[in-house]
GROMACS .gro file of C-alpha atoms in nm:
model
  488
    1UNK     CA    1  -6.618  -7.518  -1.873
    2UNK     CA    2  -6.701  -7.432  -1.549
    3UNK     CA    3  -6.998  -7.201  -1.454
    4UNK     CA    4  -6.746  -6.941  -1.326
    5UNK     CA    5  -6.539  -6.950  -1.648
    6UNK     CA    6  -6.889  -6.932  -1.856
    7UNK     CA    7  -6.997  -6.663  -1.686
    8UNK     CA    8  -6.658  -6.473  -1.728
    9UNK     CA    9  -6.614  -6.524  -2.074
   10UNK     CA   10  -6.989  -6.359  -2.119
   11UNK     CA   11  -7.017  -6.113  -1.921
   12UNK     CA   12  -7.052  -5.715  -1.980
   13UNK     CA   13  -7.108  -5.489  -1.736
   14UNK     CA   14  -7.410  -5.255  -1.742
   15UNK     CA   15  -7.416  -4.935  -1.942
   16UNK     CA   16  -7.611  -4.594  -1.902
   17UNK     CA   17  -7.677  -4.318  -2.105
   18UNK     CA   18  -7.673  -3.992  -1.943
   19UNK     CA   19  -7.802  -3.656  -2.014
   20UNK     CA   20  -7.638  -3.405  -2.267
   21UNK     CA   21  -7.556  -3.182  -1.988
   22UNK     CA   22  -7.426  -3.431  -1.700
   23UNK     CA   23  -7.141  -3.281  -1.545
   24UNK     CA   24  -7.021  -3.596  -1.344
   25UNK     CA   25  -6.979  -3.971  -1.533
   26UNK     CA   26  -7.033  -4.285  -1.269
   27UNK     CA   27  -6.804  -4.568  -1.273
   28UNK     CA   28  -6.838  -4.849  -1.027
   29UNK     CA   29  -6.549  -5.127  -0.978
   30UNK     CA   30  -6.579  -5.428  -0.746
   31UNK     CA   31  -6.686  -5.792  -0.709
   32UNK     CA   32  -6.901  -5.952  -0.939
   33UNK     CA   33  -7.078  -6.259  -0.778
   34UNK     CA   34  -6.972  -6.569  -0.951
   35UNK     CA   35  -6.759  -6.369  -1.185
   36UNK     CA   36  -6.426  -6.168  -1.073
   37UNK     CA   37  -6.349  -5.846  -0.984
   38UNK     CA   38  -6.449  -5.619  -1.238
   39UNK     CA   39  -6.644  -5.302  -1.350
   40UNK     CA   40  -7.011  -5.306  -1.231
   41UNK     CA   41  -7.151  -5.035  -1.389
   42UNK     CA   42  -7.039  -4.730  -1.605
   43UNK     CA   43  -7.144  -4.486  -1.877
   44UNK     CA   44  -7.149  -4.564  -2.275
   45UNK     CA   45  -6.753  -4.462  -2.432
   46UNK     CA   46  -6.777  -4.242  -2.628
   47UNK     CA   47  -7.059  -4.041  -2.482
   48UNK     CA   48  -7.027  -3.639  -2.521
   49UNK     CA   49  -6.692  -3.532  -2.413
   50UNK     CA   50  -6.584  -3.811  -2.254
   51UNK     CA   51  -6.369  -4.035  -2.482
   52UNK     CA   52  -6.226  -4.401  -2.473
   53UNK     CA   53  -5.878  -4.222  -2.334
   54UNK     CA   54  -6.007  -4.075  -2.050
   55UNK     CA   55  -6.212  -4.385  -1.938
   56UNK     CA   56  -5.902  -4.634  -1.978
   57UNK     CA   57  -5.674  -4.341  -1.719
   58UNK     CA   58  -6.028  -4.355  -1.483
   59UNK     CA   59  -6.011  -4.778  -1.510
   60UNK     CA   60  -5.662  -4.775  -1.447
   61UNK     CA   61  -5.660  -4.585  -1.142
   62UNK     CA   62  -5.942  -4.732  -1.015
   63UNK     CA   63  -5.813  -5.095  -1.050
   64UNK     CA   64  -5.530  -5.049  -0.848
   65UNK     CA   65  -5.647  -4.778  -0.588
   66UNK     CA   66  -5.585  -4.949  -0.239
   67UNK     CA   67  -5.634  -4.813   0.096
   68UNK     CA   68  -5.323  -4.744   0.346
   69UNK     CA   69  -5.252  -5.078   0.621
   70UNK     CA   70  -5.420  -4.870   0.896
   71UNK     CA   71  -5.670  -4.689   0.672
   72UNK     CA   72  -6.044  -4.730   0.660
   73UNK     CA   73  -6.086  -4.607   0.283
   74UNK     CA   74  -5.880  -4.454  -0.028
   75UNK     CA   75  -5.970  -4.089  -0.193
   76UNK     CA   76  -5.770  -3.990  -0.491
   77UNK     CA   77  -5.830  -3.697  -0.761
   78UNK     CA   78  -5.696  -3.810  -1.104
   79UNK     CA   79  -5.576  -3.693  -1.396
   80UNK     CA   80  -5.741  -3.842  -1.710
   81UNK     CA   81  -5.576  -3.605  -1.944
   82UNK     CA   82  -5.228  -3.703  -1.902
   83UNK     CA   83  -5.158  -3.871  -2.218
   84UNK     CA   84  -5.366  -3.678  -2.430
   85UNK     CA   85  -5.201  -3.499  -2.743
   86UNK     CA   86  -5.450  -3.243  -2.829
   87UNK     CA   87  -5.442  -3.143  -2.432
   88UNK     CA   88  -5.470  -2.767  -2.305
   89UNK     CA   89  -5.426  -2.644  -1.969
   90UNK     CA   90  -5.761  -2.582  -1.778
   91UNK     CA   91  -5.968  -2.779  -2.041
   92UNK     CA   92  -5.897  -3.147  -1.924
   93UNK     CA   93  -6.055  -3.447  -1.758
   94UNK     CA   94  -6.031  -3.488  -1.399
   95UNK     CA   95  -6.183  -3.767  -1.146
   96UNK     CA   96  -6.251  -3.816  -0.777
   97UNK     CA   97  -6.225  -4.182  -0.628
   98UNK     CA   98  -6.299  -4.366  -0.287
   99UNK     CA   99  -6.197  -4.714  -0.234
  100UNK     CA  100  -6.229  -4.945   0.070
  101UNK     CA  101  -6.341  -5.275   0.164
  102UNK     CA  102  -6.695  -5.402   0.243
  103UNK     CA  103  -6.661  -5.517   0.619
  104UNK     CA  104  -6.885  -5.857   0.643
  105UNK     CA  105  -6.906  -5.988   0.295
  106UNK     CA  106  -6.721  -6.226   0.092
  107UNK     CA  107  -6.602  -6.235  -0.285
  108UNK     CA  108  -6.632  -6.490  -0.544
  109UNK     CA  109  -6.396  -6.672  -0.423
  110UNK     CA  110  -6.494  -6.678  -0.058
  111UNK     CA  111  -6.221  -6.422   0.110
  112UNK     CA  112  -6.368  -6.168   0.333
  113UNK     CA  113  -6.344  -5.801   0.276
  114UNK     CA  114  -6.379  -5.793  -0.107
  115UNK     CA  115  -6.291  -5.422  -0.239
  116UNK     CA  116  -6.469  -5.168  -0.387
  117UNK     CA  117  -6.426  -4.871  -0.587
  118UNK     CA  118  -6.631  -4.566  -0.672
  119UNK     CA  119  -6.545  -4.298  -0.946
  120UNK     CA  120  -6.682  -3.970  -1.065
  121UNK     CA  121  -6.529  -3.832  -1.372
  122UNK     CA  122  -6.579  -3.455  -1.498
  123UNK     CA  123  -6.461  -3.339  -1.835
  124UNK     CA  124  -6.407  -2.983  -1.948
  125UNK     CA  125  -6.542  -2.846  -1.657
  126UNK     CA  126  -6.429  -2.531  -1.430
  127UNK     CA  127  -6.181  -2.684  -1.160
  128UNK     CA  128  -6.181  -2.425  -0.867
  129UNK     CA  129  -6.043  -2.531  -0.522
  130UNK     CA  130  -6.384  -2.415  -0.336
  131UNK     CA  131  -6.607  -2.631  -0.585
  132UNK     CA  132  -6.363  -2.924  -0.598
  133UNK     CA  133  -6.361  -2.938  -0.204
  134UNK     CA  134  -6.734  -2.931  -0.207
  135UNK     CA  135  -6.779  -3.244  -0.468
  136UNK     CA  136  -6.534  -3.411  -0.237
  137UNK     CA  137  -6.706  -3.364   0.075
  138UNK     CA  138  -7.068  -3.439  -0.087
  139UNK     CA  139  -6.890  -3.775  -0.243
  140UNK     CA  140  -6.767  -3.863   0.094
  141UNK     CA  141  -7.089  -3.792   0.269
  142UNK     CA  142  -7.259  -4.043   0.042
  143UNK     CA  143  -6.969  -4.305   0.033
  144UNK     CA  144  -6.846  -4.323   0.410
  145UNK     CA  145  -7.092  -4.137   0.582
  146UNK     CA  146  -7.140  -4.427   0.842
  147UNK     CA  147  -6.844  -4.580   0.875
  148UNK     CA  148  -6.676  -4.926   0.686
  149UNK     CA  149  -6.944  -5.173   0.781
  150UNK     CA  150  -7.278  -4.946   0.770
  151UNK     CA  151  -7.189  -4.704   0.487
  152UNK     CA  152  -7.393  -4.635   0.204
  153UNK     CA  153  -7.206  -4.777  -0.038
  154UNK     CA  154  -7.175  -5.121   0.193
  155UNK     CA  155  -7.556  -5.142   0.218
  156UNK     CA  156  -7.580  -5.102  -0.167
  157UNK     CA  157  -7.337  -5.355  -0.236
  158UNK     CA  158  -7.508  -5.611  -0.045
  159UNK     CA  159  -7.841  -5.529  -0.269
  160UNK     CA  160  -7.635  -5.551  -0.540
  161UNK     CA  161  -7.518  -5.902  -0.468
  162UNK     CA  162  -7.854  -6.024  -0.355
  163UNK     CA  163  -7.986  -5.906  -0.709
  164UNK     CA  164  -7.738  -6.072  -0.909
  165UNK     CA  165  -7.792  -6.404  -0.721
  166UNK     CA  166  -8.157  -6.383  -0.697
  167UNK     CA  167  -8.284  -6.133  -0.931
  168UNK     CA  168  -8.069  -6.078  -1.191
  169UNK     CA  169  -8.332  -5.865  -1.409
  170UNK     CA  170  -8.344  -5.624  -1.141
  171UNK     CA  171  -7.955  -5.528  -1.137
  172UNK     CA  172  -8.001  -5.248  -1.364
  173UNK     CA  173  -8.240  -5.085  -1.102
  174UNK     CA  174  -8.083  -5.100  -0.804
  175UNK     CA  175  -7.741  -4.946  -0.965
  176UNK     CA  176  -7.941  -4.673  -1.113
  177UNK     CA  177  -8.107  -4.620  -0.781
  178UNK     CA  178  -7.749  -4.594  -0.638
  179UNK     CA  179  -7.637  -4.376  -0.883
  180UNK     CA  180  -7.920  -4.117  -0.864
  181UNK     CA  181  -7.875  -4.050  -0.493
  182UNK     CA  182  -7.558  -3.846  -0.595
  183UNK     CA  183  -7.764  -3.594  -0.771
  184UNK     CA  184  -7.677  -3.299  -0.491
  185UNK     CA  185  -7.299  -3.305  -0.636
  186UNK     CA  186  -7.224  -2.965  -0.703
  187UNK     CA  187  -7.272  -2.870  -1.106
  188UNK     CA  188  -6.966  -2.738  -1.221
  189UNK     CA  189  -6.990  -2.477  -1.511
  190UNK     CA  190  -6.810  -2.522  -1.855
  191UNK     CA  191  -6.451  -2.433  -1.826
  192UNK     CA  192  -6.329  -2.125  -1.926
  193UNK     CA  193  -5.973  -2.158  -1.755
  194UNK     CA  194  -5.662  -2.077  -1.943
  195UNK     CA  195  -5.264  -2.192  -1.866
  196UNK     CA  196  -5.180  -2.038  -1.535
  197UNK     CA  197  -4.844  -2.207  -1.466
  198UNK     CA  198  -4.571  -2.368  -1.652
  199UNK     CA  199  -4.282  -2.567  -1.474
  200UNK     CA  200  -3.973  -2.688  -1.624
  201UNK     CA  201  -3.927  -3.099  -1.610
  202UNK     CA  202  -3.615  -3.059  -1.481
  203UNK     CA  203  -3.682  -2.851  -1.227
  204UNK     CA  204  -4.015  -3.110  -1.132
  205UNK     CA  205  -3.991  -3.317  -0.869
  206UNK     CA  206  -4.088  -3.718  -0.895
  207UNK     CA  207  -4.265  -3.688  -0.604
  208UNK     CA  208  -4.441  -3.539  -0.342
  209UNK     CA  209  -4.544  -3.648  -0.006
  210UNK     CA  210  -4.729  -3.462   0.218
  211UNK     CA  211  -4.806  -3.593   0.603
  212UNK     CA  212  -5.047  -3.548   0.830
  213UNK     CA  213  -5.178  -3.638   1.180
  214UNK     CA  214  -5.313  -4.005   1.238
  215UNK     CA  215  -5.649  -3.848   1.330
  216UNK     CA  216  -5.678  -3.557   1.066
  217UNK     CA  217  -6.032  -3.501   0.935
  218UNK     CA  218  -6.127  -3.573   0.605
  219UNK     CA  219  -6.223  -3.231   0.540
  220UNK     CA  220  -5.866  -3.113   0.623
  221UNK     CA  221  -5.706  -3.364   0.393
  222UNK     CA  222  -5.932  -3.293   0.095
  223UNK     CA  223  -5.891  -2.894   0.126
  224UNK     CA  224  -5.502  -2.954   0.100
  225UNK     CA  225  -5.587  -3.205  -0.215
  226UNK     CA  226  -5.839  -2.949  -0.382
  227UNK     CA  227  -5.569  -2.664  -0.382
  228UNK     CA  228  -5.311  -2.907  -0.524
  229UNK     CA  229  -5.561  -3.051  -0.789
  230UNK     CA  230  -5.672  -2.670  -0.895
  231UNK     CA  231  -5.318  -2.581  -0.979
  232UNK     CA  232  -5.208  -2.884  -1.148
  233UNK     CA  233  -5.528  -2.830  -1.341
  234UNK     CA  234  -5.408  -2.516  -1.522
  235UNK     CA  235  -5.039  -2.624  -1.586
  236UNK     CA  236  -4.829  -2.806  -1.811
  237UNK     CA  237  -4.735  -3.041  -1.544
  238UNK     CA  238  -4.784  -3.428  -1.651
  239UNK     CA  239  -4.931  -3.551  -1.325
  240UNK     CA  240  -5.112  -3.866  -1.219
  241UNK     CA  241  -5.259  -3.838  -0.936
  242UNK     CA  242  -5.298  -3.705  -0.587
  243UNK     CA  243  -5.387  -3.992  -0.360
  244UNK     CA  244  -5.419  -4.109   0.001
  245UNK     CA  245  -5.383  -4.476  -0.095
  246UNK     CA  246  -5.083  -4.728  -0.086
  247UNK     CA  247  -5.116  -4.849  -0.478
  248UNK     CA  248  -4.773  -4.790  -0.691
  249UNK     CA  249  -4.739  -4.506  -0.866
  250UNK     CA  250  -4.787  -4.509  -1.229
  251UNK     CA  251  -4.451  -4.438  -1.458
  252UNK     CA  252  -4.410  -4.125  -1.615
  253UNK     CA  253  -4.573  -3.874  -1.436
  254UNK     CA  254  -4.588  -3.655  -1.087
  255UNK     CA  255  -4.761  -3.841  -0.808
  256UNK     CA  256  -4.872  -3.679  -0.500
  257UNK     CA  257  -4.967  -3.863  -0.195
  258UNK     CA  258  -5.091  -3.765   0.141
  259UNK     CA  259  -5.003  -4.003   0.431
  260UNK     CA  260  -5.071  -4.021   0.794
  261UNK     CA  261  -4.703  -4.066   1.040
  262UNK     CA  262  -4.786  -4.398   1.091
  263UNK     CA  263  -4.800  -4.482   0.733
  264UNK     CA  264  -4.487  -4.300   0.592
  265UNK     CA  265  -4.260  -4.576   0.427
  266UNK     CA  266  -3.908  -4.548   0.371
  267UNK     CA  267  -3.932  -4.485   0.009
  268UNK     CA  268  -4.194  -4.214   0.039
  269UNK     CA  269  -3.968  -3.997   0.176
  270UNK     CA  270  -3.700  -3.976  -0.122
  271UNK     CA  271  -3.880  -3.671  -0.300
  272UNK     CA  272  -4.064  -3.329  -0.172
  273UNK     CA  273  -4.176  -3.410   0.189
  274UNK     CA  274  -4.405  -3.143   0.361
  275UNK     CA  275  -4.600  -3.155   0.641
  276UNK     CA  276  -4.978  -3.087   0.615
  277UNK     CA  277  -4.974  -2.744   0.748
  278UNK     CA  278  -4.644  -2.650   0.526
  279UNK     CA  279  -4.886  -2.622   0.234
  280UNK     CA  280  -4.978  -2.281   0.110
  281UNK     CA  281  -5.310  -2.123   0.060
  282UNK     CA  282  -5.259  -1.932  -0.192
  283UNK     CA  283  -5.243  -2.085  -0.555
  284UNK     CA  284  -4.903  -1.878  -0.670
  285UNK     CA  285  -4.702  -2.005  -0.340
  286UNK     CA  286  -4.829  -2.359  -0.390
  287UNK     CA  287  -4.754  -2.361  -0.806
  288UNK     CA  288  -4.358  -2.183  -0.647
  289UNK     CA  289  -4.292  -2.388  -0.326
  290UNK     CA  290  -4.456  -2.757  -0.379
  291UNK     CA  291  -4.448  -2.807  -0.786
  292UNK     CA  292  -4.103  -2.540  -0.897
  293UNK     CA  293  -4.358  -2.373  -1.118
  294UNK     CA  294  -4.394  -1.991  -1.214
  295UNK     CA  295  -4.629  -1.808  -1.379
  296UNK     CA  296  -4.747  -1.875  -1.702
  297UNK     CA  297  -4.510  -1.632  -1.968
  298UNK     CA  298  -4.279  -1.547  -1.687
  299UNK     CA  299  -3.900  -1.564  -1.733
  300UNK     CA  300  -3.723  -1.881  -1.574
  301UNK     CA  301  -3.519  -1.780  -1.275
  302UNK     CA  302  -3.183  -1.854  -1.275
  303UNK     CA  303  -3.035  -2.106  -1.072
  304UNK     CA  304  -2.760  -1.992  -0.799
  305UNK     CA  305  -2.434  -2.120  -0.804
  306UNK     CA  306  -2.369  -2.405  -0.527
  307UNK     CA  307  -2.061  -2.487  -0.410
  308UNK     CA  308  -1.928  -2.879  -0.352
  309UNK     CA  309  -1.987  -2.847  -0.024
  310UNK     CA  310  -2.345  -2.763  -0.072
  311UNK     CA  311  -2.396  -3.022  -0.320
  312UNK     CA  312  -2.225  -3.281  -0.103
  313UNK     CA  313  -2.456  -3.178   0.229
  314UNK     CA  314  -2.804  -3.160  -0.025
  315UNK     CA  315  -2.713  -3.531  -0.127
  316UNK     CA  316  -2.693  -3.659   0.232
  317UNK     CA  317  -2.939  -3.536   0.332
  318UNK     CA  318  -3.175  -3.657   0.057
  319UNK     CA  319  -3.012  -3.985   0.100
  320UNK     CA  320  -3.094  -3.999   0.478
  321UNK     CA  321  -3.480  -3.885   0.390
  322UNK     CA  322  -3.475  -3.517   0.452
  323UNK     CA  323  -3.700  -3.298   0.228
  324UNK     CA  324  -3.528  -3.124  -0.068
  325UNK     CA  325  -3.583  -2.795   0.099
  326UNK     CA  326  -3.419  -2.867   0.423
  327UNK     CA  327  -3.109  -3.006   0.257
  328UNK     CA  328  -3.069  -2.669   0.092
  329UNK     CA  329  -3.113  -2.467   0.428
  330UNK     CA  330  -2.978  -2.709   0.673
  331UNK     CA  331  -2.587  -2.690   0.621
  332UNK     CA  332  -2.589  -2.280   0.621
  333UNK     CA  333  -2.825  -2.297   0.951
  334UNK     CA  334  -2.558  -2.530   1.144
  335UNK     CA  335  -2.255  -2.302   1.011
  336UNK     CA  336  -2.443  -2.013   1.121
  337UNK     CA  337  -2.489  -2.169   1.488
  338UNK     CA  338  -2.163  -2.319   1.489
  339UNK     CA  339  -2.004  -1.972   1.423
  340UNK     CA  340  -2.248  -1.812   1.688
  341UNK     CA  341  -2.165  -2.069   1.938
  342UNK     CA  342  -1.799  -2.018   1.869
  343UNK     CA  343  -1.766  -1.669   1.891
  344UNK     CA  344  -1.977  -1.681   2.209
  345UNK     CA  345  -1.705  -1.883   2.376
  346UNK     CA  346  -1.433  -1.729   2.275
  347UNK     CA  347  -1.283  -1.438   2.451
  348UNK     CA  348  -1.238  -1.101   2.275
  349UNK     CA  349  -0.845  -1.088   2.256
  350UNK     CA  350  -0.892  -1.464   2.122
  351UNK     CA  351  -1.098  -1.331   1.846
  352UNK     CA  352  -0.875  -1.061   1.742
  353UNK     CA  353  -0.568  -1.274   1.714
  354UNK     CA  354  -0.792  -1.555   1.513
  355UNK     CA  355  -0.910  -1.283   1.299
  356UNK     CA  356  -0.567  -1.149   1.216
  357UNK     CA  357  -0.441  -1.496   1.165
  358UNK     CA  358  -0.712  -1.587   0.908
  359UNK     CA  359  -0.642  -1.243   0.750
  360UNK     CA  360  -0.316  -1.313   0.702
  361UNK     CA  361  -0.412  -1.699   0.589
  362UNK     CA  362  -0.623  -1.532   0.333
  363UNK     CA  363  -0.306  -1.277   0.168
  364UNK     CA  364  -0.279  -1.339  -0.187
  365UNK     CA  365  -0.015  -1.533  -0.316
  366UNK     CA  366   0.182  -1.497  -0.621
  367UNK     CA  367   0.233  -1.795  -0.845
  368UNK     CA  368   0.541  -1.778  -1.035
  369UNK     CA  369   0.670  -2.060  -1.308
  370UNK     CA  370   0.921  -2.293  -1.274
  371UNK     CA  371   1.263  -2.203  -1.417
  372UNK     CA  372   1.244  -2.467  -1.630
  373UNK     CA  373   0.919  -2.375  -1.783
  374UNK     CA  374   1.067  -2.019  -1.791
  375UNK     CA  375   1.357  -2.130  -2.005
  376UNK     CA  376   1.189  -2.361  -2.223
  377UNK     CA  377   1.020  -2.055  -2.287
  378UNK     CA  378   1.290  -1.818  -2.402
  379UNK     CA  379   1.444  -2.077  -2.578
  380UNK     CA  380   1.159  -2.173  -2.794
  381UNK     CA  381   1.103  -1.785  -2.881
  382UNK     CA  382   1.443  -1.748  -2.967
  383UNK     CA  383   1.432  -2.035  -3.197
  384UNK     CA  384   1.129  -1.888  -3.362
  385UNK     CA  385   1.313  -1.548  -3.433
  386UNK     CA  386   1.620  -1.712  -3.554
  387UNK     CA  387   1.387  -1.907  -3.800
  388UNK     CA  388   1.164  -1.625  -3.902
  389UNK     CA  389   1.492  -1.380  -3.963
  390UNK     CA  390   1.665  -1.692  -4.179
  391UNK     CA  391   1.347  -1.743  -4.394
  392UNK     CA  392   1.299  -1.352  -4.397
  393UNK     CA  393   1.686  -1.342  -4.576
  394UNK     CA  394   1.639  -1.620  -4.764
  395UNK     CA  395   1.327  -1.455  -4.938
  396UNK     CA  396   1.483  -1.113  -4.961
  397UNK     CA  397   1.628  -0.984  -5.261
  398UNK     CA  398   1.902  -0.789  -5.103
  399UNK     CA  399   1.985  -1.075  -4.899
  400UNK     CA  400   1.996  -1.284  -5.219
  401UNK     CA  401   2.258  -1.020  -5.420
  402UNK     CA  402   2.485  -1.029  -5.132
  403UNK     CA  403   2.495  -1.375  -5.122
  404UNK     CA  404   2.538  -1.409  -5.536
  405UNK     CA  405   2.798  -1.110  -5.477
  406UNK     CA  406   2.989  -1.344  -5.229
  407UNK     CA  407   3.015  -1.644  -5.485
  408UNK     CA  408   3.107  -1.445  -5.747
  409UNK     CA  409   3.482  -1.456  -5.659
  410UNK     CA  410   3.773  -1.569  -5.913
  411UNK     CA  411   3.845  -1.931  -5.934
  412UNK     CA  412   4.193  -1.860  -5.843
  413UNK     CA  413   4.065  -1.731  -5.501
  414UNK     CA  414   3.875  -2.057  -5.445
  415UNK     CA  415   4.159  -2.271  -5.536
  416UNK     CA  416   4.351  -2.090  -5.230
  417UNK     CA  417   4.073  -2.161  -5.001
  418UNK     CA  418   4.120  -2.522  -5.099
  419UNK     CA  419   4.482  -2.586  -5.155
  420UNK     CA  420   4.458  -2.957  -5.134
  421UNK     CA  421   4.278  -2.954  -5.490
  422UNK     CA  422   4.521  -2.937  -5.797
  423UNK     CA  423   4.458  -2.695  -6.089
  424UNK     CA  424   4.429  -2.875  -6.421
  425UNK     CA  425   4.414  -2.721  -6.763
  426UNK     CA  426   4.048  -2.602  -6.869
  427UNK     CA  427   3.904  -2.809  -7.171
  428UNK     CA  428   3.849  -2.708  -7.474
  429UNK     CA  429   3.545  -2.464  -7.501
  430UNK     CA  430   3.250  -2.544  -7.733
  431UNK     CA  431   3.126  -2.268  -7.938
  432UNK     CA  432   2.847  -2.263  -8.106
  433UNK     CA  433   2.876  -2.150  -8.441
  434UNK     CA  434   2.512  -2.145  -8.518
  435UNK     CA  435   2.454  -1.836  -8.322
  436UNK     CA  436   2.496  -1.518  -8.454
  437UNK     CA  437   2.693  -1.404  -8.093
  438UNK     CA  438   3.037  -1.566  -7.957
  439UNK     CA  439   2.938  -1.738  -7.629
  440UNK     CA  440   3.095  -1.498  -7.300
  441UNK     CA  441   3.453  -1.522  -7.278
  442UNK     CA  442   3.588  -1.674  -6.923
  443UNK     CA  443   3.757  -1.427  -6.664
  444UNK     CA  444   3.989  -1.709  -6.542
  445UNK     CA  445   4.031  -2.061  -6.513
  446UNK     CA  446   3.845  -2.328  -6.364
  447UNK     CA  447   3.892  -2.598  -6.147
  448UNK     CA  448   3.793  -2.947  -6.247
  449UNK     CA  449   3.682  -3.192  -6.020
  450UNK     CA  450   3.831  -3.519  -5.899
  451UNK     CA  451   3.869  -3.830  -6.079
  452UNK     CA  452   3.597  -4.059  -5.950
  453UNK     CA  453   3.424  -3.798  -5.700
  454UNK     CA  454   3.079  -3.686  -5.734
  455UNK     CA  455   2.978  -3.408  -5.590
  456UNK     CA  456   2.653  -3.356  -5.469
  457UNK     CA  457   2.390  -3.047  -5.517
  458UNK     CA  458   2.559  -2.722  -5.361
  459UNK     CA  459   2.355  -2.493  -5.118
  460UNK     CA  460   2.338  -2.143  -5.069
  461UNK     CA  461   2.567  -2.197  -4.751
  462UNK     CA  462   2.842  -2.340  -4.976
  463UNK     CA  463   3.097  -2.204  -5.197
  464UNK     CA  464   2.984  -2.230  -5.590
  465UNK     CA  465   3.101  -2.174  -5.926
  466UNK     CA  466   3.031  -1.800  -6.012
  467UNK     CA  467   2.750  -1.757  -6.308
  468UNK     CA  468   2.864  -1.686  -6.611
  469UNK     CA  469   2.936  -1.315  -6.736
  470UNK     CA  470   2.707  -1.130  -6.992
  471UNK     CA  471   2.781  -1.150  -7.367
  472UNK     CA  472   2.962  -0.820  -7.477
  473UNK     CA  473   3.118  -0.772  -7.817
  474UNK     CA  474   3.436  -0.714  -7.632
  475UNK     CA  475   3.463  -1.104  -7.535
  476UNK     CA  476   3.761  -1.262  -7.682
  477UNK     CA  477   3.805  -1.599  -7.557
  478UNK     CA  478   3.562  -1.894  -7.503
  479UNK     CA  479   3.378  -1.945  -7.161
  480UNK     CA  480   3.466  -2.238  -6.979
  481UNK     CA  481   3.246  -2.421  -6.750
  482UNK     CA  482   3.259  -2.703  -6.489
  483UNK     CA  483   2.955  -2.852  -6.653
  484UNK     CA  484   2.784  -2.777  -7.026
  485UNK     CA  485   2.665  -2.464  -7.054
  486UNK     CA  486   2.254  -2.379  -7.118
  487UNK     CA  487   2.208  -2.105  -7.332
  488UNK     CA  488   1.907  -1.948  -7.292
   0.00000   0.00000   0.00000
């Protein structure tokens, strides 16, 4: 096994134990001689309010932070409580990170300008714009005061490399002295902040890009970043970092980038794009205009209905790289300017004639249904009325009695109606002698069906054989039926 592989397998970064009331925890990450890029120094975890979840978020941000192509360093404010299941707004963990490359040095593989990152974390501390800005400026002074090659961080890195290669037992003292130089950082008090801002997940932008000048001082950039972080710290927005670097965004959270005009990439235009001077100074305005948030407990605003022209214009503006706010205001401003120019160039008489034509074009038009549709509706309505009347007639007792009277005509009348049927002698009636009363007598003759002819069941619309008359004591003769009688 080679020496580098052996040292990589047994390497453990030095750890330290901070005081119980320490407001900041320091973590160093960079090139370790004869090893690789790894953590150089850090606190014991867990320790006080610092948890392994906080440290894992800090490690992920420090590993991938990278300065812009034309920049000397990268500055970031990170959220270490993004995925906490018991996170409470105003009581999370936050970090400040500075990253740059050490000029005039080489890494373990012989590559020049090795990376170096220094992060400080505060857990459950009061995050205000003024105190956060003071911490950022002090942090910047200790790391990047004299530039990239002659900065205090560069001097520390060279002392660290010599100690690792020449005096391994003195590495811990070199690390401790470097961290002790940051004792003048502001001591943030324990947080008693509460939930101040709430935003709907659907209304939040995926990315916010803030563009500033190429020669913008660090104090101006840090001031805007501190105001944004103070608002996000007291909100329910799932944010990841506010950074000036070019590292890839971590999915699943909102990221804010502060970039120079020369470093604005095409993909960074997809989202909410603002100028540095357009960021409001008031926290309420920042929450509303930048993050689409509202005060905690306030009712959400109802969205104004937008027509297809506005939606199409907004989609086209976003595809072209314009900010969302400009996409909403652009079509309206263009329409107003177009109407004003047309009105100024048109004479008064022509404008009056155009107004009359427009009024005539806007006259209401009464739409009539087609003739076929009207006729179809009339036929359907009439058919429904006839069907309803038929059903009512069948089910009503008076109609039933009327039909019974119609079919109660004598057989002779039936025969007169059908002359093609020859009358035959009625068969002898069968008398039930067991009954105390004789069967009812027939009032006339009955016709017999033709041989070989089978008649189907009679309907109420056809003429039927009259029902038998009620039995009386004066009945003299037997009753003749077309079919065997049924006695009740």
